[in-house]
Coordinates of C-alpha atoms in Angstrom, one line a residue:
Chain E
M10 CA 18.7 -35.5 -7.0
L11 CA 20.4 -33.1 -3.5
M12 CA 19.9 -30.0 -5.3
N13 CA 16.8 -31.3 -6.5
N14 CA 15.7 -31.9 -3.3
L15 CA 17.5 -28.3 -2.5
V16 CA 14.9 -26.8 -5.1
Q17 CA 11.8 -29.0 -4.0
Y18 CA 12.7 -27.9 -0.4
I19 CA 12.8 -24.4 -0.7
Y20 CA 9.7 -24.4 -3.0
G21 CA 7.5 -25.6 0.1
I22 CA 8.7 -22.7 2.7
A23 CA 9.8 -19.4 0.1
D24 CA 5.4 -20.6 -2.0
N25 CA 4.1 -20.1 1.1
A26 CA 5.2 -16.7 1.8
L27 CA 4.8 -15.6 -1.8
I28 CA 1.3 -16.7 -1.7
L29 CA 0.6 -15.3 2.0
G30 CA 2.2 -12.2 0.3
Q31 CA 0.0 -12.3 -2.6
R32 CA -3.3 -12.4 -0.2
L33 CA -2.3 -9.7 1.7
G34 CA -1.7 -7.4 -0.7
E35 CA -4.7 -7.6 -2.9
L36 CA -6.3 -5.1 0.8
C37 CA -3.8 -3.2 0.8
G38 CA -6.0 0.6 0.9
H39 CA -8.7 -1.9 1.6
G40 CA -8.6 -2.1 5.6
P41 CA -10.8 -1.6 8.3
N42 CA -8.4 1.7 9.3
L43 CA -5.2 3.0 7.7
E44 CA -3.5 1.7 10.9
V45 CA -4.0 -1.7 9.5
D46 CA -3.8 -0.9 6.4
I47 CA -0.2 0.0 6.6
A48 CA 0.5 -2.6 9.1
M49 CA -1.1 -5.8 6.1
T50 CA 0.7 -3.6 3.5
N51 CA 4.1 -3.7 5.6
I52 CA 3.4 -7.3 6.3
T53 CA 3.2 -7.8 2.8
L54 CA 6.4 -6.4 2.0
D55 CA 8.8 -8.1 5.1
L56 CA 7.5 -11.8 3.3
L57 CA 7.1 -10.9 -0.1
G58 CA 11.4 -9.9 0.3
Q59 CA 11.9 -12.8 1.8
T60 CA 10.6 -14.7 -1.5
R61 CA 12.9 -12.8 -3.6
S62 CA 15.6 -14.4 -1.1
Y63 CA 14.9 -17.9 -0.9
Y64 CA 13.7 -17.7 -5.0
Q65 CA 17.2 -15.7 -5.8
Y66 CA 19.5 -18.6 -3.8
A67 CA 16.7 -22.0 -5.6
A68 CA 17.4 -20.2 -9.2
D69 CA 21.0 -20.3 -8.4
I70 CA 20.8 -23.6 -7.9
I71 CA 19.5 -24.6 -10.4
G72 CA 20.8 -22.3 -13.3
G73 CA 21.1 -21.4 -17.0
D74 CA 18.3 -18.8 -17.5
A75 CA 16.1 -19.3 -13.7
T76 CA 16.3 -16.0 -12.2
E77 CA 13.8 -15.3 -9.0
D78 CA 10.9 -14.0 -11.1
T79 CA 10.5 -17.1 -13.8
L80 CA 10.4 -18.6 -10.4
A81 CA 7.8 -16.5 -9.1
F82 CA 5.7 -16.2 -13.0
L83 CA 6.3 -19.2 -14.7
R84 CA 5.8 -21.8 -13.1
S85 CA 1.9 -23.5 -13.1
E86 CA 0.0 -24.9 -10.5
R87 CA -0.1 -28.3 -10.0
E88 CA 4.4 -26.7 -8.8
Y89 CA 3.5 -24.9 -6.5
K90 CA 4.2 -26.4 -3.2
N91 CA 2.6 -24.0 -0.8
V92 CA 0.0 -25.1 1.5
L93 CA -3.6 -25.1 1.6
L94 CA -2.9 -22.4 4.4
V95 CA -1.1 -19.6 2.3
E96 CA -4.4 -19.5 -0.9
Q97 CA -7.2 -19.3 1.7
P98 CA -9.4 -15.5 0.1
N99 CA -9.9 -13.2 2.3
T100 CA -13.4 -13.6 3.3
D101 CA -12.8 -11.3 5.6
F102 CA -11.0 -9.6 8.2
A103 CA -11.3 -12.1 11.1
Y104 CA -10.7 -15.0 7.7
S105 CA -7.3 -12.7 6.5
I106 CA -6.3 -12.3 10.5
G107 CA -7.3 -15.6 11.7
R108 CA -5.0 -17.3 8.0
Q109 CA -2.1 -14.8 9.0
F110 CA -2.6 -16.3 13.3
L111 CA -2.4 -19.3 12.1
F112 CA 0.2 -19.7 10.0
D113 CA 2.6 -17.2 11.8
A114 CA 2.8 -19.1 14.7
F115 CA 3.7 -21.6 12.9
H116 CA 6.3 -19.7 10.0
L117 CA 8.5 -18.5 13.8
L118 CA 8.8 -21.9 14.5
L119 CA 10.0 -23.3 11.6
L120 CA 11.7 -20.3 10.9
Q121 CA 13.5 -20.8 14.4
Q122 CA 15.2 -23.9 13.8
L123 CA 16.4 -23.2 9.9
Q124 CA 18.1 -21.2 11.5
Y125 CA 20.2 -24.0 12.2
S126 CA 20.6 -25.3 9.5
Q127 CA 23.9 -27.2 7.6
D128 CA 23.2 -25.1 4.9
E129 CA 24.4 -21.3 5.0
T130 CA 22.1 -19.6 2.9
L131 CA 19.4 -21.0 4.9
A132 CA 20.3 -20.3 7.8
A133 CA 21.4 -16.8 7.2
I134 CA 17.1 -15.7 5.2
A135 CA 15.7 -17.6 8.5
K136 CA 18.1 -15.4 11.0
K137 CA 16.9 -12.2 8.6
S138 CA 13.7 -13.0 8.8
I139 CA 12.6 -14.3 12.5
K140 CA 13.4 -10.3 12.7
E141 CA 10.2 -10.1 11.3
V142 CA 8.1 -13.0 11.7
S143 CA 7.9 -12.7 15.3
Y144 CA 6.7 -8.9 14.4
H145 CA 4.0 -10.6 12.1
Q146 CA 3.3 -13.4 14.9
R147 CA 3.1 -10.4 17.3
F148 CA 0.4 -8.4 15.0
S149 CA -1.8 -11.4 14.4
S150 CA -2.5 -12.6 17.7
D151 CA -3.0 -8.6 19.2
W152 CA -5.7 -8.8 16.7
I153 CA -7.1 -12.8 16.9
K154 CA -7.5 -11.4 21.7
R155 CA -9.2 -8.1 20.4
L156 CA -11.5 -9.7 18.0
G157 CA -12.2 -12.8 21.0
D158 CA -12.1 -10.5 23.7
G159 CA -14.3 -7.8 21.3
T160 CA -18.1 -7.0 20.9
E161 CA -20.1 -10.1 20.7
E162 CA -20.5 -9.9 16.9
S163 CA -16.5 -10.2 16.5
H164 CA -15.7 -12.9 18.7
Q165 CA -18.3 -15.3 16.8
R166 CA -16.7 -13.5 13.5
I167 CA -12.6 -14.6 14.7
Q168 CA -14.3 -18.2 16.4
N169 CA -16.0 -18.7 13.0
A170 CA -12.5 -17.6 11.5
I171 CA -10.2 -20.0 13.0
N172 CA -13.4 -23.5 13.0
D173 CA -13.5 -22.5 8.7
L174 CA -9.6 -22.9 8.9
W175 CA -8.5 -24.9 11.7
T176 CA -8.8 -28.0 8.5
F177 CA -5.7 -26.3 6.5
T178 CA -2.9 -26.7 9.8
D179 CA -2.4 -30.5 9.4
E180 CA -0.2 -29.5 6.8
L181 CA 1.9 -27.5 8.5
F182 CA 3.1 -30.1 9.2
Y183 CA 3.3 -33.2 7.3
Q184 CA 6.3 -33.5 4.8
T185 CA 6.8 -34.4 1.1
D186 CA 9.9 -36.9 0.8
A187 CA 11.7 -33.6 -1.0
D188 CA 12.0 -32.6 2.8
K189 CA 12.5 -36.4 4.5
A190 CA 15.6 -36.0 2.3
M191 CA 16.8 -32.8 4.0
V192 CA 15.2 -33.5 7.6
S193 CA 17.9 -36.1 7.4
E194 CA 21.0 -33.5 5.6
G195 CA 20.5 -31.5 8.1
I196 CA 19.6 -28.6 5.4
G197 CA 15.3 -29.3 6.7
V198 CA 13.3 -28.9 9.4
D199 CA 11.4 -32.4 10.8
V200 CA 8.5 -30.2 11.6
T201 CA 6.6 -33.0 13.1
L202 CA 8.4 -31.7 16.3
L203 CA 6.6 -28.8 15.7
K204 CA 3.3 -29.7 16.1
P205 CA 3.0 -29.7 20.5
E206 CA 4.5 -26.4 20.5
F207 CA 2.7 -25.4 18.2
H208 CA -0.6 -25.8 18.9
A209 CA 0.8 -25.4 22.5
H210 CA 0.7 -21.4 21.1
V211 CA -2.3 -21.2 19.4
A212 CA -4.4 -22.7 22.5
A213 CA -2.1 -20.7 25.0
V214 CA -3.4 -17.1 22.5
L215 CA -7.1 -19.2 21.9
E216 CA -7.9 -19.2 25.6
E217 CA -6.0 -15.6 26.5
A218 CA -8.8 -14.4 23.6
T219 CA -11.7 -16.6 25.2
L220 CA -12.5 -18.6 21.9
Q221 CA -12.4 -22.3 22.1
V222 CA -9.7 -24.4 20.2
P223 CA -11.5 -26.3 17.5
D224 CA -12.3 -29.8 18.1
M225 CA -11.6 -31.0 14.5
K226 CA -10.8 -34.8 13.6
Y227 CA -10.9 -34.2 9.2
F228 CA -8.1 -32.3 7.9
Q229 CA -7.3 -31.0 3.7
K230 CA -3.9 -31.1 2.4
G231 CA -2.3 -31.8 -0.7
G232 CA -1.4 -28.2 -1.4
K233 CA 2.5 -29.4 -0.7
Q234 CA 2.5 -31.8 -3.3
G235 CA 1.0 -29.6 -5.9
I236 CA -2.3 -30.4 -5.8
H237 CA -4.5 -27.0 -4.4
S238 CA -7.8 -25.4 -3.8
E239 CA -8.8 -24.5 -6.5
H240 CA -9.0 -21.3 -4.9
M241 CA -4.8 -21.1 -6.4
G242 CA -5.8 -20.6 -10.5
Y243 CA -7.3 -17.7 -10.2
L244 CA -4.9 -15.8 -7.5
L245 CA -2.0 -17.4 -10.3
A246 CA -4.0 -15.8 -13.2
D247 CA -3.2 -12.3 -11.6
L248 CA -0.5 -12.8 -10.6
Q249 CA 1.3 -14.1 -13.8
Y250 CA -0.3 -12.2 -15.9
M251 CA 2.1 -9.8 -16.8
Q252 CA 4.8 -12.3 -17.8
R253 CA 2.5 -15.6 -19.8
T254 CA 0.8 -12.3 -21.6
F255 CA 4.1 -10.5 -22.5
P256 CA 6.7 -13.0 -22.5
N257 CA 10.7 -12.2 -22.3
M258 CA 10.2 -9.1 -21.7
N259 CA 12.6 -6.9 -19.0
W260 CA 10.1 -4.6 -16.6
Chain T
M22 CA -4.9 40.7 24.2
S23 CA -7.9 42.1 22.5
E24 CA -9.5 40.5 18.9
Q25 CA -7.0 43.4 17.5
E26 CA -4.8 43.0 18.5
L27 CA -3.9 39.4 18.4
E28 CA -4.4 39.4 14.4
A29 CA -2.1 42.2 14.1
E30 CA 0.1 39.8 16.2
F31 CA -1.1 36.8 13.7
E32 CA -0.1 38.9 10.7
R33 CA 2.7 41.1 12.1
K34 CA 4.5 36.7 12.8
I35 CA 2.9 35.0 9.1
A36 CA 5.3 38.3 7.5
N37 CA 7.7 37.3 9.5
D38 CA 7.9 34.0 7.8
Q39 CA 8.0 32.5 11.7
K40 CA 6.0 29.4 12.2
I41 CA 1.8 29.1 13.2
E42 CA 1.6 26.6 16.3
P43 CA -2.0 24.7 17.0
K44 CA -1.6 26.0 20.8
D45 CA -1.7 30.1 18.3
W46 CA -4.1 31.9 18.2
M47 CA -5.7 32.2 14.3
P48 CA -8.0 34.1 12.0
E49 CA -10.8 31.6 11.7
K50 CA -10.9 31.3 8.4
Y51 CA -7.5 30.5 8.4
R52 CA -8.0 27.5 10.9
K53 CA -11.6 26.9 8.1
T54 CA -8.4 26.7 5.1
H55 CA -6.7 24.5 6.3
I56 CA -8.3 21.3 8.0
R57 CA -9.8 22.3 4.5
Q58 CA -7.0 21.9 3.2
I59 CA -5.2 19.3 4.6
S60 CA -7.5 16.6 4.8
Q61 CA -8.4 17.3 1.1
H62 CA -4.1 16.3 1.0
A63 CA -4.3 13.7 2.9
H64 CA -7.6 12.5 1.8
S65 CA -5.8 12.8 -1.9
E66 CA -3.2 10.2 -0.6
I67 CA -5.9 7.4 0.3
V68 CA -7.5 7.3 -2.4
G69 CA -4.1 6.6 -4.1
M70 CA -3.7 4.2 -2.8
L71 CA -6.4 2.7 -5.0
P72 CA -5.5 3.6 -8.1
E73 CA -1.7 1.9 -7.7
G74 CA -3.1 -0.7 -5.4
N75 CA -4.8 -2.6 -8.1
W76 CA -2.0 -3.7 -10.0
I77 CA 0.1 -5.1 -7.0
T78 CA -1.3 -8.5 -7.8
R79 CA -0.7 -7.7 -10.5
A80 CA 3.1 -5.9 -10.7
P81 CA 5.6 -8.0 -13.9
S82 CA 8.4 -9.3 -11.3
L83 CA 9.2 -9.4 -7.6
R84 CA 10.3 -6.2 -7.7
R85 CA 8.7 -3.7 -9.5
K86 CA 5.4 -5.9 -7.1
V87 CA 7.7 -5.0 -3.8
A88 CA 8.1 -1.0 -4.5
L89 CA 5.3 -0.6 -5.8
L90 CA 4.3 -1.9 -2.6
A91 CA 6.6 0.1 -0.7
K92 CA 5.2 2.9 -2.7
V93 CA 1.0 2.8 -1.6
Q94 CA 2.4 2.1 1.8
D95 CA 4.2 5.1 2.1
E96 CA 1.5 6.8 0.5
A97 CA -0.7 5.7 4.2
G98 CA 2.0 7.5 6.1
H99 CA 1.7 10.6 4.4
G100 CA -2.0 10.3 5.2
L101 CA -1.6 9.7 8.7
Y102 CA 0.8 12.4 9.1
L103 CA -1.4 15.0 7.5
Y104 CA -4.4 13.5 10.0
S105 CA -2.6 14.1 12.4
A106 CA -1.9 17.1 11.4
C107 CA -5.5 18.3 10.8
E108 CA -6.3 17.2 14.3
T109 CA -4.3 19.9 15.5
L110 CA -6.5 21.9 13.9
G111 CA -9.9 20.6 16.0
V112 CA -10.8 18.5 14.2
S113 CA -11.1 15.3 14.3
R114 CA -10.5 12.1 11.7
E115 CA -13.6 10.3 12.3
E116 CA -15.4 14.1 11.1
L117 CA -12.4 14.2 8.6
Y118 CA -13.6 10.8 7.2
D119 CA -17.2 11.1 6.6
Q120 CA -16.6 14.3 5.3
L121 CA -15.0 12.8 1.9
H122 CA -17.4 9.9 2.5
S123 CA -20.3 12.4 2.2
G124 CA -18.2 13.8 -0.9
E125 CA -18.8 17.3 1.1
A126 CA -14.4 17.0 0.5
K127 CA -12.7 16.7 -2.1
Y128 CA -9.9 14.6 -3.1
S129 CA -7.4 15.1 -5.8
S130 CA -9.2 14.7 -9.2
I131 CA -6.3 12.8 -10.9
F132 CA -7.2 9.2 -8.8
N133 CA -10.5 9.5 -10.4
Y134 CA -9.2 8.0 -14.1
P135 CA -8.5 4.7 -14.5
T136 CA -5.1 2.7 -14.0
V137 CA -5.7 0.0 -16.9
T138 CA -2.2 -1.2 -17.7
W139 CA 1.2 -2.0 -16.2
A140 CA 2.5 0.6 -18.4
D141 CA 0.5 3.5 -15.1
M142 CA 2.4 3.0 -12.6
G143 CA 4.8 4.5 -14.9
A144 CA 2.9 7.1 -15.1
I145 CA 2.0 8.0 -12.2
G146 CA 4.9 7.6 -10.8
W147 CA 6.2 10.0 -13.3
L148 CA 3.2 12.7 -13.8
V149 CA 1.4 12.5 -10.6
D150 CA 3.9 12.4 -8.1
G151 CA 5.6 14.7 -10.1
A152 CA 3.1 18.1 -10.6
A153 CA 2.5 16.9 -6.9
I154 CA 6.0 17.7 -5.8
I155 CA 5.7 20.5 -7.9
N156 CA 2.1 21.9 -5.7
Q157 CA 4.0 20.3 -2.5
V158 CA 7.1 21.8 -2.5
P159 CA 5.9 25.3 -1.8
L160 CA 4.0 23.3 1.5
T161 CA 7.3 22.2 3.1
A162 CA 7.6 27.2 4.2
T163 CA 4.4 27.3 4.2
S164 CA 2.9 29.1 7.8
Y165 CA 1.0 25.9 10.1
G166 CA 3.2 24.6 11.6
P167 CA 2.9 20.9 12.1
Y168 CA 1.6 21.6 7.9
A169 CA 5.1 22.8 6.8
R170 CA 6.9 19.7 8.8
A171 CA 5.1 16.7 7.8
M172 CA 5.6 17.9 3.9
V173 CA 9.5 18.0 5.0
R174 CA 9.0 14.7 5.2
V175 CA 5.8 13.9 2.3
C176 CA 8.0 15.6 -0.2
K177 CA 11.0 13.5 0.2
E178 CA 9.5 10.0 -0.2
E179 CA 7.8 11.9 -3.3
S180 CA 10.4 12.6 -4.7
F181 CA 11.5 8.8 -4.6
H182 CA 7.9 7.4 -5.8
Q183 CA 8.3 10.1 -8.9
R184 CA 12.3 8.8 -9.9
Q185 CA 11.0 5.6 -9.6
G186 CA 8.1 6.4 -11.6
F187 CA 10.2 7.2 -13.9
E188 CA 12.6 4.6 -14.2
I189 CA 9.3 2.3 -15.1
M190 CA 8.9 4.8 -18.0
M191 CA 13.4 4.5 -19.6
T192 CA 12.6 1.3 -18.3
L193 CA 9.8 0.2 -21.1
A194 CA 10.5 2.9 -24.3
N195 CA 14.3 1.1 -23.8
G196 CA 12.4 -2.7 -23.7
T197 CA 10.1 -4.2 -27.4
P198 CA 7.8 -2.1 -29.5
E199 CA 4.6 -3.6 -27.4
Q200 CA 6.1 -2.1 -24.0
K201 CA 7.3 1.1 -26.0
A202 CA 3.2 1.1 -27.1
M203 CA 2.4 1.2 -23.7
A204 CA 4.9 3.7 -21.8
Q205 CA 3.3 5.7 -25.1
D206 CA -0.5 5.1 -24.2
A207 CA -0.1 5.7 -20.4
L208 CA 1.6 9.1 -21.7
N209 CA -0.9 10.2 -23.7
R210 CA -3.8 9.5 -21.3
W211 CA -1.7 10.7 -17.9
W212 CA -0.7 14.2 -20.0
W213 CA -3.7 16.7 -19.4
P214 CA -4.9 15.2 -16.4
S215 CA -1.6 15.5 -14.8
L216 CA -1.7 19.5 -15.9
M217 CA -5.8 19.6 -14.9
M218 CA -4.2 18.7 -11.8
L219 CA -2.4 22.4 -10.6
G220 CA -5.7 23.3 -11.0
P221 CA -8.0 25.8 -12.3
T222 CA -6.5 29.3 -13.8
D223 CA -5.5 32.3 -11.9
A224 CA -8.8 33.3 -13.4
E225 CA -11.0 31.2 -11.8
S226 CA -8.7 30.2 -8.8
V227 CA -10.8 30.9 -5.6
H228 CA -8.7 30.6 -2.8
T229 CA -5.3 31.5 -4.5
E230 CA -4.8 35.5 -3.3
Q231 CA -6.1 34.2 -0.1
S232 CA -2.9 31.1 0.2
M233 CA -1.1 33.5 -1.6
K234 CA -1.0 35.9 1.4
W235 CA -1.2 33.3 4.4
K236 CA 2.0 31.5 2.0
L237 CA 0.3 28.0 1.2
K238 CA 0.9 28.5 -1.8
R239 CA 3.5 31.1 -3.0
K240 CA 2.8 30.0 -7.3
T241 CA -0.3 30.5 -8.8
N242 CA -1.9 27.7 -10.6
D243 CA -0.6 28.5 -14.0
E244 CA 2.6 29.9 -12.6
L245 CA 3.1 26.5 -11.8
R246 CA 1.7 24.1 -14.4
Q247 CA 3.9 26.0 -16.6
Q248 CA 7.0 24.4 -14.4
F249 CA 5.4 21.6 -15.1
V250 CA 5.3 21.6 -18.6
D251 CA 8.8 22.9 -18.7
Q252 CA 10.3 19.9 -16.6
T253 CA 8.8 16.9 -17.6
V254 CA 8.9 17.5 -21.8
P255 CA 13.0 16.5 -22.1
Q256 CA 12.7 14.0 -19.7
A257 CA 9.6 12.9 -22.6
E258 CA 12.4 13.7 -25.2
L259 CA 15.4 11.7 -23.2
I260 CA 12.8 8.4 -23.8
G261 CA 11.7 9.1 -26.9
L262 CA 8.3 9.7 -26.0
T263 CA 6.0 11.6 -27.4
I264 CA 4.0 15.1 -25.3
P265 CA 0.4 14.4 -27.0
D266 CA 0.3 18.1 -27.1
P267 CA 0.0 19.4 -31.4
D268 CA 1.2 22.4 -30.1
L269 CA 3.8 22.1 -28.2
K270 CA 6.7 23.6 -29.3
W271 CA 9.3 25.6 -27.2
N272 CA 9.3 29.3 -27.4
E273 CA 12.5 31.2 -28.2
E274 CA 11.8 34.0 -26.6
T275 CA 9.9 33.5 -23.3
K276 CA 12.9 29.8 -23.4
R277 CA 9.3 28.8 -22.1
Y278 CA 7.3 25.8 -23.2
D279 CA 3.9 27.0 -25.6
F280 CA 0.9 24.1 -24.6
G281 CA -2.1 23.0 -25.8
E282 CA -5.5 24.8 -24.3
M283 CA -6.9 22.4 -21.3
D284 CA -10.2 20.7 -22.1
W285 CA -11.6 21.9 -18.7
D286 CA -15.0 20.6 -19.5
E287 CA -13.9 17.2 -18.9
F288 CA -11.8 19.3 -15.5
W289 CA -15.3 20.7 -13.7
Q290 CA -16.8 17.3 -15.0
V291 CA -14.4 15.3 -12.6
V292 CA -14.5 17.8 -9.9
K293 CA -18.1 17.4 -9.3
G294 CA -17.7 14.1 -10.0
H295 CA -18.1 12.8 -12.8
G296 CA -15.1 11.5 -14.1
P297 CA -15.1 7.8 -14.7
C298 CA -13.4 6.1 -11.3
N299 CA -15.4 9.0 -9.0
K300 CA -18.1 6.4 -8.0
V301 CA -15.8 3.0 -7.9
R302 CA -13.5 5.2 -5.8
M303 CA -15.9 6.5 -3.4
D304 CA -17.1 2.5 -3.6
A305 CA -14.7 1.1 -2.1
R306 CA -13.6 3.5 0.5
R307 CA -16.6 4.0 1.5
N308 CA -17.3 0.0 1.3
A309 CA -13.6 -0.8 3.7
W310 CA -14.3 1.8 5.9
S311 CA -19.0 0.5 6.3
K312 CA -16.7 -3.5 6.2
G313 CA -14.5 -3.0 8.7
E314 CA -17.2 -1.0 11.6
W315 CA -17.3 -4.9 13.8
V316 CA -13.8 -4.5 13.2
R317 CA -13.4 -0.6 14.7
D318 CA -15.8 -1.9 17.8
A319 CA -13.8 -4.9 17.9
A320 CA -10.6 -3.2 19.0
M321 CA -12.3 0.0 21.2
A322 CA -14.4 -2.5 23.2
Y323 CA -10.8 -5.1 23.8
A324 CA -9.1 -1.3 24.8
E325 CA -11.8 -0.9 27.2
K326 CA -11.9 -4.2 29.2
Q327 CA -8.3 -4.3 28.9
E328 CA -8.4 -0.6 31.1
L329 CA -10.7 -2.6 33.1
K330 CA -9.1 -4.6 34.6
L331 CA -6.3 -2.6 34.8
E332 CA -7.5 -0.7 37.4
T333 CA -9.8 -3.5 39.3
A334 CA -6.1 -5.4 39.6
V335 CA -4.4 -2.4 41.1

C-alpha cells in the first residue's frame, strides 16, 4: 500500500511537469521572438528532464517491465494525475505565460519543501529542480510585469488570461488520499500549507504588474483524481501516438 | 587612403588569410554578398525549426523528445549568432525578418519538404545536417571574422546533431521490419533533396567565382556534392539501407561513387517557392511574427517605462 501511495504521489508531481512540458513543446518555433522561443524551449527541456527523473524512480518502485516510457506513453487519461492548470491550451502568449507564472509560483514552493523529504530520491530530484524552477519563475514573473505594465492591449490580454486561469489555482492545494498518506510518512509535502505564501507571492507580482488579483469564489478540480478537462484526451493522443501505433519497439 | 589603396589593402588581407572585421573597410559588394549569405543561413536555421518542431509533441520516447527539443533549441541559438554576425554589417534584425517574410530573402530549400514520419527526424539529422556540415566546415575559415567565428560553434553542434540523426536511423534500421521500412522510406524521400542542398551545378551557380575569391567558398557545389555522396553511401550500407539511385555505383578508376542525375525541375520549383511546404513554412513564420507583435510592443513599452522610472529616481 505504501508503495502504491508513493507511486501515486510521484505521478501527482511528475505528470504536471510532463503535461506542461508537452504544452510548451507545441510552441517551439512559433514564439513572438527568437529569445522567447529559446527560453520556452529551455523550460520545456527542464520540465521533461525532471519528468524523466521522477518516472525512472516510479518505474523502479513498480518493477517488472515498467520504464519511464511505459509511464508516459501507456497510461490512460484517467490514470494521469496532473492538475487541470497545466493541461490548459496555449490560447495566446498571455495564456501560456499566465499558466506558467501560476504554476511556477506553486512549483517552486513545493520543491522547496520536497527537498526535505524523508525519501532521499525525491529530495535529490527536488534539490536539482529548484535551480531550474527558480529560473522559470524569474522568466514568467518578468513577462507578467512586461505584459501587465506594457501597453493597454497587453495589459488587457494578460488580465483576461489570469482571470480565466484563476479558477484552476485552488486545485494546486488539494490533497488526494495518496498525498495525505505520504505527508504522514514524512515523504510528501502538505500542500495546504503552501497556499498563503502562494497567494502572497502571486499578489505581489500582479500588483507590480498593475494587474488585479481575480475575485473568485468558484474553482475547478479533478485532475488530481484523473478527471481531466476535454483538452487532455487530444494532448495524450499526440503524446502517445507513436507508442500506441507501434507497440513494444525501441526508438 | 584613396579608394584604390583601401581596396588593395583589403585584397592583401584576403590573400594573406587575414580576417576582415566589422570596422574594416570593405567593398560594398562584399558587404552585400555577406548580408545575403549570412542572413539566408540565419533564416534557414529559423525556418528549419519548423519541420523538426512538427514532431516534438509526438516523439516516441522521452529520451528522443528531449534530444529533439535540445536540437531545435540549438538551431534557434544558431539563428541568433548568425543574425548577430549579420548585424555587424550594418543591417538590423528587423530588416532581415522583413526580407524573409516578404519572400525577398531565401532560406535552404530543404525545409520545404514535409516531415511525415518519425524516421524523418533521423533522416534530417543524418542527411540534411550532414550536407550542411560539408557546406559549413570550410566557412570556419572564411574571410569575414564574425561569420567564421559563428561557424566554429555552429559546426560543433551540427556534428553532434548529425551523429544523433544517424543513431536514430541505425536504431530504426536494426529494429522491427516496420521500423526498417520507415527508415528506408525516409531515406528515399530525403536523399535527393539533401543532394540539392549543395546548390545548382557549377555551370549554373552564379555566385561561385566571387565567393571562391573571398573564401566564402573553397570548393564548388559539384565537388561538395561528390564529397557528400562518397561519405554517405558507406554509412547507408553500414546500417543496411539502400540509396534510392539506380545509377549509383563505385568507380574503381576515380575511387569515387558515380551517381545519377538530379531532378533539376524539382529543384527550381522548390527554390522558386512552389515546393510542398513553402507556403506552410512562410505562413507559420509570418503568423508567429504578426501574432507576437503585441508581445514585442509590450516589452518595448515596459522597458521605456522602467527607464523613465530610473531617470526620475536619480
